[in-house]
mmCIF file of C-alpha atoms in Angstrom:
data_model
loop_
_atom_site.group_PDB
_atom_site.id
_atom_site.type_symbol
_atom_site.label_atom_id
_atom_site.label_comp_id
_atom_site.label_asym_id
_atom_site.label_seq_id
_atom_site.Cartn_x
_atom_site.Cartn_y
_atom_site.Cartn_z
ATOM 1 C CA UNK A 1 58.594 56.948 11.815
ATOM 2 C CA UNK A 2 58.655 58.924 15.120
ATOM 3 C CA UNK A 3 58.037 60.861 18.373
ATOM 4 C CA UNK A 4 56.936 64.424 18.883
ATOM 5 C CA UNK A 5 57.732 67.957 18.602
ATOM 6 C CA UNK A 6 54.509 69.584 18.043
ATOM 7 C CA UNK A 7 54.931 72.056 21.042
ATOM 8 C CA UNK A 8 57.703 73.459 19.015
ATOM 9 C CA UNK A 9 55.848 73.779 15.679
ATOM 10 C CA UNK A 10 52.683 75.778 16.765
ATOM 11 C CA UNK A 11 54.130 78.845 17.951
ATOM 12 C CA UNK A 12 53.837 82.178 15.865
ATOM 13 C CA UNK A 13 56.917 83.676 14.449
ATOM 14 C CA UNK A 14 58.065 87.079 15.463
ATOM 15 C CA UNK A 15 58.676 89.924 13.039
ATOM 16 C CA UNK A 16 62.328 90.584 12.313
ATOM 17 C CA UNK A 17 64.447 92.568 9.564
ATOM 18 C CA UNK A 18 66.922 91.564 6.959
ATOM 19 C CA UNK A 19 67.803 88.003 5.841
ATOM 20 C CA UNK A 20 69.008 84.777 7.577
ATOM 21 C CA UNK A 21 71.044 81.999 6.067
ATOM 22 C CA UNK A 22 69.547 78.616 6.669
ATOM 23 C CA UNK A 23 71.332 75.658 7.746
ATOM 24 C CA UNK A 24 70.220 73.387 4.934
ATOM 25 C CA UNK A 25 70.447 73.754 1.153
ATOM 26 C CA UNK A 26 67.921 73.705 -1.629
ATOM 27 C CA UNK A 27 68.560 70.048 -2.219
ATOM 28 C CA UNK A 28 67.385 69.085 1.487
ATOM 29 C CA UNK A 29 64.166 67.594 2.464
ATOM 30 C CA UNK A 30 62.496 70.348 4.167
ATOM 31 C CA UNK A 31 59.089 72.152 5.051
ATOM 32 C CA UNK A 32 58.379 75.476 6.331
ATOM 33 C CA UNK A 33 56.031 75.284 9.472
ATOM 34 C CA UNK A 34 54.953 79.119 9.771
ATOM 35 C CA UNK A 35 57.481 79.643 12.571
ATOM 36 C CA UNK A 36 60.314 77.783 11.483
ATOM 37 C CA UNK A 37 61.471 74.894 9.281
ATOM 38 C CA UNK A 38 61.772 70.913 9.625
ATOM 39 C CA UNK A 39 64.539 69.421 7.760
ATOM 40 C CA UNK A 40 66.345 66.068 7.440
ATOM 41 C CA UNK A 41 70.107 65.783 7.645
ATOM 42 C CA UNK A 42 72.418 62.632 8.285
ATOM 43 C CA UNK A 43 69.668 60.451 10.049
ATOM 44 C CA UNK A 44 68.340 63.224 12.149
ATOM 45 C CA UNK A 45 65.238 65.367 11.988
ATOM 46 C CA UNK A 46 65.910 69.016 12.752
ATOM 47 C CA UNK A 47 63.628 71.866 13.721
ATOM 48 C CA UNK A 48 64.929 75.460 13.328
ATOM 49 C CA UNK A 49 62.879 78.310 14.579
ATOM 50 C CA UNK A 50 63.088 81.556 12.734
ATOM 51 C CA UNK A 51 63.052 83.833 15.710
ATOM 52 C CA UNK A 52 63.803 81.898 18.665
ATOM 53 C CA UNK A 53 66.752 79.739 18.752
ATOM 54 C CA UNK A 54 65.819 78.160 22.192
ATOM 55 C CA UNK A 55 63.201 76.239 20.401
ATOM 56 C CA UNK A 56 65.657 74.555 18.017
ATOM 57 C CA UNK A 57 65.838 70.833 18.302
ATOM 58 C CA UNK A 58 66.577 67.352 16.560
ATOM 59 C CA UNK A 59 65.649 63.763 16.857
ATOM 60 C CA UNK A 60 67.159 60.747 15.420
ATOM 61 C CA UNK A 61 65.299 58.809 12.630
ATOM 62 C CA UNK A 62 65.274 55.571 11.060
ATOM 63 C CA UNK A 63 65.007 56.873 7.509
ATOM 64 C CA UNK A 64 65.137 60.075 5.605
ATOM 65 C CA UNK A 65 62.826 58.683 2.941
ATOM 66 C CA UNK A 66 59.982 60.528 4.189
ATOM 67 C CA UNK A 67 57.640 63.209 2.951
ATOM 68 C CA UNK A 68 56.756 66.460 5.185
ATOM 69 C CA UNK A 69 53.598 68.254 5.565
ATOM 70 C CA UNK A 70 54.003 71.067 7.810
ATOM 71 C CA UNK A 71 51.731 74.292 7.333
ATOM 72 C CA UNK A 72 50.764 76.390 10.012
ATOM 73 C CA UNK A 73 49.158 74.164 12.400
ATOM 74 C CA UNK A 74 49.930 70.318 12.489
ATOM 75 C CA UNK A 75 52.887 68.883 11.114
ATOM 76 C CA UNK A 76 52.932 65.273 9.483
ATOM 77 C CA UNK A 77 55.717 62.811 8.386
ATOM 78 C CA UNK A 78 54.648 60.159 5.977
ATOM 79 C CA UNK A 79 55.498 57.912 3.152
ATOM 80 C CA UNK A 80 53.421 55.352 1.000
ATOM 81 C CA UNK A 81 52.275 53.149 3.777
ATOM 82 C CA UNK A 82 52.438 54.970 7.091
ATOM 83 C CA UNK A 83 52.096 58.447 8.565
ATOM 84 C CA UNK A 84 53.161 60.122 11.887
ATOM 85 C CA UNK A 85 51.416 63.156 13.241
ATOM 86 C CA UNK A 86 54.109 65.062 14.903
ATOM 87 C CA UNK A 87 53.072 64.844 18.857
ATOM 88 C CA UNK A 88 50.116 62.577 17.781
ATOM 89 C CA UNK A 89 50.953 59.289 19.440
ATOM 90 C CA UNK A 90 51.620 56.009 17.616
ATOM 91 C CA UNK A 91 52.126 56.013 13.780
ATOM 92 C CA UNK A 92 49.094 55.461 11.467
ATOM 93 C CA UNK A 93 49.893 52.381 9.239
ATOM 94 C CA UNK A 94 47.818 51.808 6.080
ATOM 95 C CA UNK A 95 47.290 48.540 4.247
ATOM 96 C CA UNK A 96 47.074 50.460 0.835
ATOM 97 C CA UNK A 97 48.799 53.685 -0.414
ATOM 98 C CA UNK A 98 48.860 57.453 1.007
ATOM 99 C CA UNK A 99 48.334 59.374 -2.166
ATOM 100 C CA UNK A 100 48.281 62.731 -0.489
ATOM 101 C CA UNK A 101 48.068 64.528 2.985
ATOM 102 C CA UNK A 102 46.782 68.045 3.983
ATOM 103 C CA UNK A 103 46.938 69.724 7.204
ATOM 104 C CA UNK A 104 44.721 72.169 9.108
ATOM 105 C CA UNK A 105 44.946 73.594 12.544
ATOM 106 C CA UNK A 106 43.224 70.807 14.384
ATOM 107 C CA UNK A 107 42.922 68.026 11.619
ATOM 108 C CA UNK A 108 44.715 65.945 9.213
ATOM 109 C CA UNK A 109 43.083 64.741 5.825
ATOM 110 C CA UNK A 110 44.672 61.700 4.178
ATOM 111 C CA UNK A 111 43.886 60.650 0.722
ATOM 112 C CA UNK A 112 44.329 56.838 0.861
ATOM 113 C CA UNK A 113 44.045 54.112 -1.586
ATOM 114 C CA UNK A 114 43.000 50.804 0.077
ATOM 115 C CA UNK A 115 44.336 47.287 -0.997
ATOM 116 C CA UNK A 116 41.171 46.729 -3.025
ATOM 117 C CA UNK A 117 41.853 49.930 -5.228
ATOM 118 C CA UNK A 118 39.069 52.107 -3.364
ATOM 119 C CA UNK A 119 39.979 55.766 -2.638
ATOM 120 C CA UNK A 120 38.887 57.739 0.367
ATOM 121 C CA UNK A 121 39.857 60.796 2.358
ATOM 122 C CA UNK A 122 40.232 59.812 5.897
ATOM 123 C CA UNK A 123 40.276 62.559 8.682
ATOM 124 C CA UNK A 124 42.234 62.353 11.990
ATOM 125 C CA UNK A 125 42.521 64.760 14.924
ATOM 126 C CA UNK A 126 45.702 66.040 16.155
ATOM 127 C CA UNK A 127 46.098 62.888 18.546
ATOM 128 C CA UNK A 128 45.818 60.458 15.497
ATOM 129 C CA UNK A 129 42.215 59.522 16.134
ATOM 130 C CA UNK A 130 39.984 58.917 12.925
ATOM 131 C CA UNK A 131 37.012 61.081 13.047
ATOM 132 C CA UNK A 132 35.408 60.631 9.637
ATOM 133 C CA UNK A 133 35.812 59.150 6.173
ATOM 134 C CA UNK A 134 34.760 60.103 2.778
ATOM 135 C CA UNK A 135 34.759 57.824 -0.176
ATOM 136 C CA UNK A 136 35.560 58.934 -3.752
ATOM 137 C CA UNK A 137 36.159 57.750 -7.321
ATOM 138 C CA UNK A 138 39.780 58.422 -7.687
ATOM 139 C CA UNK A 139 39.272 59.684 -11.434
ATOM 140 C CA UNK A 140 36.852 62.575 -10.129
ATOM 141 C CA UNK A 141 38.776 63.846 -7.172
ATOM 142 C CA UNK A 142 41.300 66.560 -8.344
ATOM 143 C CA UNK A 143 41.928 68.631 -5.175
ATOM 144 C CA UNK A 144 41.181 68.768 -1.293
ATOM 145 C CA UNK A 145 42.278 70.812 1.586
ATOM 146 C CA UNK A 146 41.274 72.815 4.635
ATOM 147 C CA UNK A 147 39.903 76.382 4.488
ATOM 148 C CA UNK A 148 42.040 77.608 7.508
ATOM 149 C CA UNK A 149 39.330 80.064 8.440
ATOM 150 C CA UNK A 150 38.031 80.120 11.867
ATOM 151 C CA UNK A 151 35.931 77.075 11.466
ATOM 152 C CA UNK A 152 38.591 75.016 9.619
ATOM 153 C CA UNK A 153 36.343 73.834 6.786
ATOM 154 C CA UNK A 154 37.267 70.796 4.760
ATOM 155 C CA UNK A 155 36.677 71.098 1.090
ATOM 156 C CA UNK A 156 36.970 68.631 -1.885
ATOM 157 C CA UNK A 157 37.095 69.459 -5.677
ATOM 158 C CA UNK A 158 35.738 66.945 -8.342
ATOM 159 C CA UNK A 159 35.768 67.241 -12.093
ATOM 160 C CA UNK A 160 33.275 65.535 -14.214
ATOM 161 C CA UNK A 161 34.565 64.934 -17.889
ATOM 162 C CA UNK A 162 31.784 62.545 -18.921
ATOM 163 C CA UNK A 163 29.764 65.360 -20.494
ATOM 164 C CA UNK A 164 30.374 67.481 -23.547
ATOM 165 C CA UNK A 165 31.794 70.192 -21.381
ATOM 166 C CA UNK A 166 33.485 69.898 -18.219
ATOM 167 C CA UNK A 167 31.744 70.227 -14.777
ATOM 168 C CA UNK A 168 33.592 71.132 -11.562
ATOM 169 C CA UNK A 169 31.972 70.567 -8.060
ATOM 170 C CA UNK A 170 33.256 72.136 -4.988
ATOM 171 C CA UNK A 171 31.913 70.731 -1.794
ATOM 172 C CA UNK A 172 32.449 71.874 1.998
ATOM 173 C CA UNK A 173 32.205 69.954 5.138
ATOM 174 C CA UNK A 174 32.084 71.037 8.664
ATOM 175 C CA UNK A 175 34.292 68.479 10.675
ATOM 176 C CA UNK A 176 32.691 69.564 14.019
ATOM 177 C CA UNK A 177 29.072 68.489 12.928
ATOM 178 C CA UNK A 178 30.282 66.140 10.325
ATOM 179 C CA UNK A 179 27.909 67.362 7.775
ATOM 180 C CA UNK A 180 28.077 69.006 4.164
ATOM 181 C CA UNK A 181 27.796 72.729 4.461
ATOM 182 C CA UNK A 182 27.853 73.599 0.747
ATOM 183 C CA UNK A 183 27.801 72.222 -3.009
ATOM 184 C CA UNK A 184 28.899 74.675 -5.735
ATOM 185 C CA UNK A 185 28.722 73.520 -9.148
ATOM 186 C CA UNK A 186 30.558 75.273 -12.210
ATOM 187 C CA UNK A 187 29.657 74.009 -15.782
ATOM 188 C CA UNK A 188 31.705 74.582 -18.851
ATOM 189 C CA UNK A 189 34.896 75.297 -17.278
ATOM 190 C CA UNK A 190 37.369 73.740 -14.729
ATOM 191 C CA UNK A 191 37.922 75.302 -11.261
ATOM 192 C CA UNK A 192 41.640 75.385 -10.766
ATOM 193 C CA UNK A 193 42.037 77.232 -7.369
ATOM 194 C CA UNK A 194 39.848 77.593 -4.374
ATOM 195 C CA UNK A 195 40.201 80.655 -1.840
ATOM 196 C CA UNK A 196 38.441 80.929 1.468
ATOM 197 C CA UNK A 197 38.118 83.939 3.494
ATOM 198 C CA UNK A 198 35.548 84.435 6.682
ATOM 199 C CA UNK A 199 33.022 85.947 4.260
ATOM 200 C CA UNK A 200 33.419 84.323 0.962
ATOM 201 C CA UNK A 201 34.582 81.370 -1.184
ATOM 202 C CA UNK A 202 36.325 82.398 -4.298
ATOM 203 C CA UNK A 203 36.668 79.904 -7.246
ATOM 204 C CA UNK A 204 39.397 80.697 -9.906
ATOM 205 C CA UNK A 205 38.293 78.813 -13.054
ATOM 206 C CA UNK A 206 39.652 78.690 -16.541
ATOM 207 C CA UNK A 207 37.379 81.553 -17.699
ATOM 208 C CA UNK A 208 35.770 83.156 -14.626
ATOM 209 C CA UNK A 209 36.432 84.279 -11.167
ATOM 210 C CA UNK A 210 33.658 83.503 -8.998
ATOM 211 C CA UNK A 211 32.505 84.732 -5.619
ATOM 212 C CA UNK A 212 30.244 82.413 -3.512
ATOM 213 C CA UNK A 213 28.469 83.087 -0.126
ATOM 214 C CA UNK A 214 29.572 80.483 2.202
ATOM 215 C CA UNK A 215 25.916 80.210 3.789
ATOM 216 C CA UNK A 216 23.868 78.614 1.441
ATOM 217 C CA UNK A 217 26.665 78.107 -1.320
ATOM 218 C CA UNK A 218 25.035 80.660 -3.454
ATOM 219 C CA UNK A 219 27.002 82.405 -6.357
ATOM 220 C CA UNK A 220 27.208 86.056 -5.749
ATOM 221 C CA UNK A 221 28.831 87.132 -8.901
ATOM 222 C CA UNK A 222 31.395 86.195 -11.395
ATOM 223 C CA UNK A 223 33.848 88.328 -13.733
ATOM 224 C CA UNK A 224 35.834 87.123 -16.659
ATOM 225 C CA UNK A 225 39.492 86.281 -16.323
ATOM 226 C CA UNK A 226 39.901 84.345 -19.613
ATOM 227 C CA UNK A 227 43.702 84.085 -20.717
ATOM 228 C CA UNK A 228 44.772 84.696 -17.168
ATOM 229 C CA UNK A 229 45.884 82.339 -14.431
ATOM 230 C CA UNK A 230 45.855 82.785 -10.774
ATOM 231 C CA UNK A 231 49.363 82.953 -9.591
ATOM 232 C CA UNK A 232 49.045 84.148 -5.728
ATOM 233 C CA UNK A 233 46.676 85.772 -3.510
ATOM 234 C CA UNK A 234 46.925 87.601 -0.031
ATOM 235 C CA UNK A 235 44.060 88.384 2.554
ATOM 236 C CA UNK A 236 44.246 91.905 4.022
ATOM 237 C CA UNK A 237 41.602 94.274 5.752
ATOM 238 C CA UNK A 238 40.676 95.950 2.527
ATOM 239 C CA UNK A 239 39.838 92.540 1.041
ATOM 240 C CA UNK A 240 41.484 89.663 -0.913
ATOM 241 C CA UNK A 241 44.212 90.675 -3.304
ATOM 242 C CA UNK A 242 44.750 88.146 -6.255
ATOM 243 C CA UNK A 243 47.646 88.129 -8.484
ATOM 244 C CA UNK A 244 47.173 86.916 -12.120
ATOM 245 C CA UNK A 245 49.459 86.331 -15.076
ATOM 246 C CA UNK A 246 49.175 85.455 -18.722
ATOM 247 C CA UNK A 247 48.103 81.667 -18.929
ATOM 248 C CA UNK A 248 50.864 79.493 -20.188
ATOM 249 C CA UNK A 249 53.737 82.203 -20.002
ATOM 250 C CA UNK A 250 56.947 81.291 -18.271
ATOM 251 C CA UNK A 251 57.737 85.084 -17.569
ATOM 252 C CA UNK A 252 55.093 87.539 -17.117
ATOM 253 C CA UNK A 253 55.456 90.789 -18.722
ATOM 254 C CA UNK A 254 52.222 91.923 -17.168
ATOM 255 C CA UNK A 255 50.685 91.227 -13.918
ATOM 256 C CA UNK A 256 47.199 91.916 -12.850
ATOM 257 C CA UNK A 257 46.265 92.692 -9.376
ATOM 258 C CA UNK A 258 42.573 92.203 -8.353
ATOM 259 C CA UNK A 259 41.273 93.787 -5.182
ATOM 260 C CA UNK A 260 37.910 92.137 -4.696
ATOM 261 C CA UNK A 261 34.704 93.074 -3.169
ATOM 262 C CA UNK A 262 32.892 90.593 -0.769
ATOM 263 C CA UNK A 263 29.380 91.613 -1.571
ATOM 264 C CA UNK A 264 26.636 90.746 -3.949
ATOM 265 C CA UNK A 265 28.059 92.984 -6.801
ATOM 266 C CA UNK A 266 31.023 91.924 -8.781
ATOM 267 C CA UNK A 267 33.208 94.984 -8.422
ATOM 268 C CA UNK A 268 37.052 94.712 -8.148
ATOM 269 C CA UNK A 269 40.078 97.231 -8.316
ATOM 270 C CA UNK A 270 42.088 95.998 -10.982
ATOM 271 C CA UNK A 271 45.654 97.043 -11.603
ATOM 272 C CA UNK A 272 48.360 96.151 -14.184
ATOM 273 C CA UNK A 273 52.108 96.010 -13.046
ATOM 274 C CA UNK A 274 54.893 95.556 -15.607
ATOM 275 C CA UNK A 275 57.633 93.952 -13.634
ATOM 276 C CA UNK A 276 61.265 94.557 -14.325
ATOM 277 C CA UNK A 277 62.792 92.189 -16.963
ATOM 278 C CA UNK A 278 64.753 89.264 -15.592
ATOM 279 C CA UNK A 279 63.035 89.056 -12.386
ATOM 280 C CA UNK A 280 63.664 85.854 -10.555
ATOM 281 C CA UNK A 281 60.284 85.904 -8.283
ATOM 282 C CA UNK A 282 57.151 87.685 -7.968
ATOM 283 C CA UNK A 283 54.398 87.223 -5.503
ATOM 284 C CA UNK A 284 51.834 89.050 -2.868
ATOM 285 C CA UNK A 285 52.864 89.760 0.832
ATOM 286 C CA UNK A 286 50.544 91.483 3.062
ATOM 287 C CA UNK A 287 48.481 92.702 0.111
ATOM 288 C CA UNK A 288 51.383 94.106 -1.916
ATOM 289 C CA UNK A 289 53.258 92.805 -4.841
ATOM 290 C CA UNK A 290 56.993 91.900 -4.092
ATOM 291 C CA UNK A 291 59.058 91.457 -7.258
ATOM 292 C CA UNK A 292 62.726 90.109 -6.899
ATOM 293 C CA UNK A 293 65.446 90.844 -9.247
ATOM 294 C CA UNK A 294 68.884 89.286 -8.907
ATOM 295 C CA UNK A 295 69.850 92.419 -6.768
ATOM 296 C CA UNK A 296 66.767 94.317 -5.952
ATOM 297 C CA UNK A 297 63.342 94.148 -4.535
ATOM 298 C CA UNK A 298 60.478 95.931 -5.962
ATOM 299 C CA UNK A 299 57.412 96.453 -3.958
ATOM 300 C CA UNK A 300 54.065 97.679 -5.391
ATOM 301 C CA UNK A 301 50.746 98.573 -3.841
ATOM 302 C CA UNK A 302 47.654 96.681 -4.683
ATOM 303 C CA UNK A 303 46.720 99.540 -6.934
ATOM 304 C CA UNK A 304 49.870 99.080 -9.098
ATOM 305 C CA UNK A 305 52.035 101.830 -7.546
ATOM 306 C CA UNK A 306 55.636 101.475 -7.070
ATOM 307 C CA UNK A 307 56.291 102.049 -3.322
ATOM 308 C CA UNK A 308 60.009 101.160 -2.994
ATOM 309 C CA UNK A 309 63.071 99.796 -4.558
ATOM 310 C CA UNK A 310 65.402 98.077 -2.050
ATOM 311 C CA UNK A 311 68.845 96.919 -3.014
ATOM 312 C CA UNK A 312 69.582 93.335 -1.742
ATOM 313 C CA UNK A 313 72.472 92.302 0.518
ATOM 314 C CA UNK A 314 73.050 89.252 -1.708
ATOM 315 C CA UNK A 315 72.868 88.429 -5.413
ATOM 316 C CA UNK A 316 70.053 85.812 -5.629
ATOM 317 C CA UNK A 317 68.864 83.257 -8.126
ATOM 318 C CA UNK A 318 65.313 82.723 -7.164
ATOM 319 C CA UNK A 319 62.817 83.825 -4.658
ATOM 320 C CA UNK A 320 59.351 82.097 -3.528
ATOM 321 C CA UNK A 321 56.675 82.964 -0.960
ATOM 322 C CA UNK A 322 56.601 81.141 2.312
ATOM 323 C CA UNK A 323 53.842 83.240 3.990
ATOM 324 C CA UNK A 324 52.775 86.791 4.152
ATOM 325 C CA UNK A 325 55.731 87.381 6.416
ATOM 326 C CA UNK A 326 58.499 85.423 5.030
ATOM 327 C CA UNK A 327 59.958 84.944 1.689
ATOM 328 C CA UNK A 328 62.642 82.162 0.822
ATOM 329 C CA UNK A 329 65.617 83.542 -1.284
ATOM 330 C CA UNK A 330 67.957 81.192 -3.424
ATOM 331 C CA UNK A 331 71.537 82.088 -3.790
ATOM 332 C CA UNK A 332 72.499 79.045 -5.952
ATOM 333 C CA UNK A 333 72.167 76.085 -3.515
ATOM 334 C CA UNK A 334 72.286 78.298 -0.455
ATOM 335 C CA UNK A 335 68.848 79.309 1.115
ATOM 336 C CA UNK A 336 68.084 82.617 2.892
ATOM 337 C CA UNK A 337 64.903 83.520 4.539
ATOM 338 C CA UNK A 338 63.722 87.233 4.394
ATOM 339 C CA UNK A 339 61.257 88.820 6.775
ATOM 340 C CA UNK A 340 58.918 91.353 5.389
#
């Protein structure tokens, strides 16, 4: 494990147009940072900036058998027993096993199993200094991460299967004060996704979409989404836009778009879109639904209106969202980045 290039990772990407072929293939070990890509090739770790080639760099490494966690903010390299915060000083070595890593803007959360079998989430700052630790029963913890809102809340999601019906519990923590700021319990269904805005916490469960107030963790409202699964979301000035598809379907003949209110009343603008058959990717970017076919891009408003149809420069085999600004297009094994 290695060194530091964190200064190159944290910058925001600039807007551009068109597509750009990436210097690695779909089979590579790579991660998107928000401004560019980290990837391994022939014993080196490369950084490729999307908009500024002067920031591109590479470093020699001892092994490519590493995992990457590089969302917008801190970037991390890790394997089962060690972790390196890029630019964070010495490597962190564990006597047990690293089960998962989540990165925020200022902190890294490591789910670690110690040599005695105990499970904990250990919190480090960007310098690699441990600032907190939370112990858990490994069978109960089903998710954790950072809100990436202005206060960078850490959240954990636990499920209790010991009762007749499942109980899901979301707990939020303030890393500055090291205090629990909220506990939200949902009975009779499993919470599958958690979405934070500066004004709300949304829980997408197997039967309901629930809005909670961050202050006091009180439930404001819930609406039924039974039979539908959350596929994507986008936060825009008009409010959160959520994308739902039929639960269990491999291809979605109908996509529902929810533009949610962030008040105490459960109102939402709901639109249905029937995407073109044979599409290879569908997701939200800047509050709009983007549907890629092998040769065209269809863009819909949050109200379900078709805004444009754009012919692609290349015939693609797949498309996935990287952020509200960038999409990753697959052309066989070749990768292209598209700027929206």
